[in-house]
PDB file of C-alpha atoms in Angstrom:
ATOM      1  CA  UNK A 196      71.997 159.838  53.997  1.00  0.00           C
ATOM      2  CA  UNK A 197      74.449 162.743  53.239  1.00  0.00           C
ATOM      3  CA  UNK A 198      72.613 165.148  54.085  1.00  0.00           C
ATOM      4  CA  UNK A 199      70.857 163.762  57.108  1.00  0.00           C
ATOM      5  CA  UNK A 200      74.291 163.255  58.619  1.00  0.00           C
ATOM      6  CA  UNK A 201      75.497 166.495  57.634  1.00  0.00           C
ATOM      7  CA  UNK A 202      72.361 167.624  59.819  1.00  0.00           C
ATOM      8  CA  UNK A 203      72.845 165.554  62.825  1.00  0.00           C
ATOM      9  CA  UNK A 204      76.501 166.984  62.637  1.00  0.00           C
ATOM     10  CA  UNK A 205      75.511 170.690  62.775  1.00  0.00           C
ATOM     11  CA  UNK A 206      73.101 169.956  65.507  1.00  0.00           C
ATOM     12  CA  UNK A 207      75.422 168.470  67.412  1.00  0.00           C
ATOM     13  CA  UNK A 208      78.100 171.203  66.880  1.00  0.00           C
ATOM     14  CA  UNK A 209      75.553 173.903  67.556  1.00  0.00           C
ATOM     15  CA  UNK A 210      74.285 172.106  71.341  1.00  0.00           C
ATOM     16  CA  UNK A 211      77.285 170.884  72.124  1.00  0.00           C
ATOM     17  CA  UNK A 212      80.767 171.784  72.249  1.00  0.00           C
ATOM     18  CA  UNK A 213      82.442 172.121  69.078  1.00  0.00           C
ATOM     19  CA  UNK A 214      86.126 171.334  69.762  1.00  0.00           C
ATOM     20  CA  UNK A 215      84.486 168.192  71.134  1.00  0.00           C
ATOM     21  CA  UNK A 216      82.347 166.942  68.291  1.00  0.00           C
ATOM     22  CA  UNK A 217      83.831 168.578  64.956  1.00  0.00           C
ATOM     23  CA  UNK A 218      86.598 166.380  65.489  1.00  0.00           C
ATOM     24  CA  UNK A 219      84.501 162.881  65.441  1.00  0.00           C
ATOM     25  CA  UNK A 220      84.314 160.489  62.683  1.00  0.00           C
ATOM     26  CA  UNK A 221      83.580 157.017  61.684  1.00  0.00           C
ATOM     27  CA  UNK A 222      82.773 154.757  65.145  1.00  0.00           C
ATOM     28  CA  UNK A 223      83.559 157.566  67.451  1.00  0.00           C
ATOM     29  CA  UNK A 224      81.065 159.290  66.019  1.00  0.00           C
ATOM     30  CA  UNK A 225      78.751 157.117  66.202  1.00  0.00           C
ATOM     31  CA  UNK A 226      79.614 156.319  70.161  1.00  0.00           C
ATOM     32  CA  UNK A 227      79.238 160.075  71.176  1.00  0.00           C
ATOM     33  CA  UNK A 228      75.833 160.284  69.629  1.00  0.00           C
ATOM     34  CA  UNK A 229      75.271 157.448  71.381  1.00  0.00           C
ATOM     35  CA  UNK A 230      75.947 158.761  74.730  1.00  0.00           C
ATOM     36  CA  UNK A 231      73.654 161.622  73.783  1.00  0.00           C
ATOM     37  CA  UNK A 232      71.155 159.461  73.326  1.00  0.00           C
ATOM     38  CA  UNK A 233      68.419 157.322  75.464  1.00  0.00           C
ATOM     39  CA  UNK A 234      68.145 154.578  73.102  1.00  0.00           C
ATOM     40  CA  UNK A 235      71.695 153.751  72.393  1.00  0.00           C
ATOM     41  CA  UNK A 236      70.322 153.338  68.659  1.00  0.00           C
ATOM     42  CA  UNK A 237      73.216 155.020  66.785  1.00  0.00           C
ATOM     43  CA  UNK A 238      75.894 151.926  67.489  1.00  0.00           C
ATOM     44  CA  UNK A 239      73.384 149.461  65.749  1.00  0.00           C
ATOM     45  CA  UNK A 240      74.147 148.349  62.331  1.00  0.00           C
ATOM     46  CA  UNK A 241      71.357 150.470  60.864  1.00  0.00           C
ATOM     47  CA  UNK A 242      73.108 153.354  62.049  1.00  0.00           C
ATOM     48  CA  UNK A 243      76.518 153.057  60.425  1.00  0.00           C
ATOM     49  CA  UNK A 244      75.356 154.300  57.541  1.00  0.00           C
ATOM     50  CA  UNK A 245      75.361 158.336  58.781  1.00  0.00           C
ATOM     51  CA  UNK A 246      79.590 157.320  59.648  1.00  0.00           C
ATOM     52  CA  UNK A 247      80.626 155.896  56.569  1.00  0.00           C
ATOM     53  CA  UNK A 248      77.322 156.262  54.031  1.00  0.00           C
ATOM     54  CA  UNK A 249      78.167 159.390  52.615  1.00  0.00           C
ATOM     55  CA  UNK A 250      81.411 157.585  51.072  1.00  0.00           C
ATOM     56  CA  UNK A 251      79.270 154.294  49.604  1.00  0.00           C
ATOM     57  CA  UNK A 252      78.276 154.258  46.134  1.00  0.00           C
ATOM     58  CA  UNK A 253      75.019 152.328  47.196  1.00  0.00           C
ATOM     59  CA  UNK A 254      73.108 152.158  50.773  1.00  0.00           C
ATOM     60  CA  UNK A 255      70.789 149.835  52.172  1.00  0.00           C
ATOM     61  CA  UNK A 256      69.182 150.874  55.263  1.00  0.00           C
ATOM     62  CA  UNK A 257      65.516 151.152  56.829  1.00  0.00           C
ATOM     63  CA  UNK A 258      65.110 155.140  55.816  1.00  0.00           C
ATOM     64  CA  UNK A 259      62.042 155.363  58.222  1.00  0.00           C
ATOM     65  CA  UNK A 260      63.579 153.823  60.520  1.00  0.00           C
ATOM     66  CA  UNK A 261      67.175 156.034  60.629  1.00  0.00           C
ATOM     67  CA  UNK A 262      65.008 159.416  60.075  1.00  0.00           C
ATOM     68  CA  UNK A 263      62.890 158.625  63.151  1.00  0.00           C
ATOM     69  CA  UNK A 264      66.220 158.165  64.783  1.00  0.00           C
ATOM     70  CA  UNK A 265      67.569 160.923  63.795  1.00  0.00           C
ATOM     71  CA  UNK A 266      64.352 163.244  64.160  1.00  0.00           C
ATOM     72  CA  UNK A 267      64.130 162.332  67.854  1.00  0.00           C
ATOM     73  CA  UNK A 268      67.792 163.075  68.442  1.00  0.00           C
ATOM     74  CA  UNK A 269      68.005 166.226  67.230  1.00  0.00           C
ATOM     75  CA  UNK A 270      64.641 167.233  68.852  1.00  0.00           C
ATOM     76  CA  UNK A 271      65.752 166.124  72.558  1.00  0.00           C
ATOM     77  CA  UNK A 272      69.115 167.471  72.191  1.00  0.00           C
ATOM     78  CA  UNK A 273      68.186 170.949  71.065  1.00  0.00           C
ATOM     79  CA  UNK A 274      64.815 170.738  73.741  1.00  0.00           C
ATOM     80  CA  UNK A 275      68.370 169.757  76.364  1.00  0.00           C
ATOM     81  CA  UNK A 276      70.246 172.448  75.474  1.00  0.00           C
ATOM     82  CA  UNK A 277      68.353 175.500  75.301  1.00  0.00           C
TER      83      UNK A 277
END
């Protein structure tokens, strides 16, 4: 989970403007890549863990179903951007 939102973080500083994102954390975070996004997936509960995961000493969460997630983000967002 670290490392997948570490990921989603440099995509989204490298497509988007970085005084605008680097800033982000926790729920905000969460709500921008939400607006970014056409499924409004990353306010669920499943995706809380790329906010606050990398500071849990255990996760639950449906892996397939957050790297899907994730995948597609980053693929329509850079495909947006270019």
């Amino acid at each position: 989970v670290s490392s997948l939102s570490i990921l989603m973080r440099r995509t989204a500083v490298t497509v988007h403007e970085r005084s605008t994102v680097a800033s982000l954390n926790g729920s905000e975070w969460l709500e921008w890549l939400d607006q970014h996004d056409s499924d409004s997936f990353f306010c669920s509960e499943q995706a809380s863990v790329l906010a606050d995961g990398p500071f849990r000493p255990s996760i639950e969460c449906d892996a397939e179903q957050l790297l899907t997630h994730c995948r597609r983000w980053i693929i329509d967002n850079l495909r947006r951007h270019r």
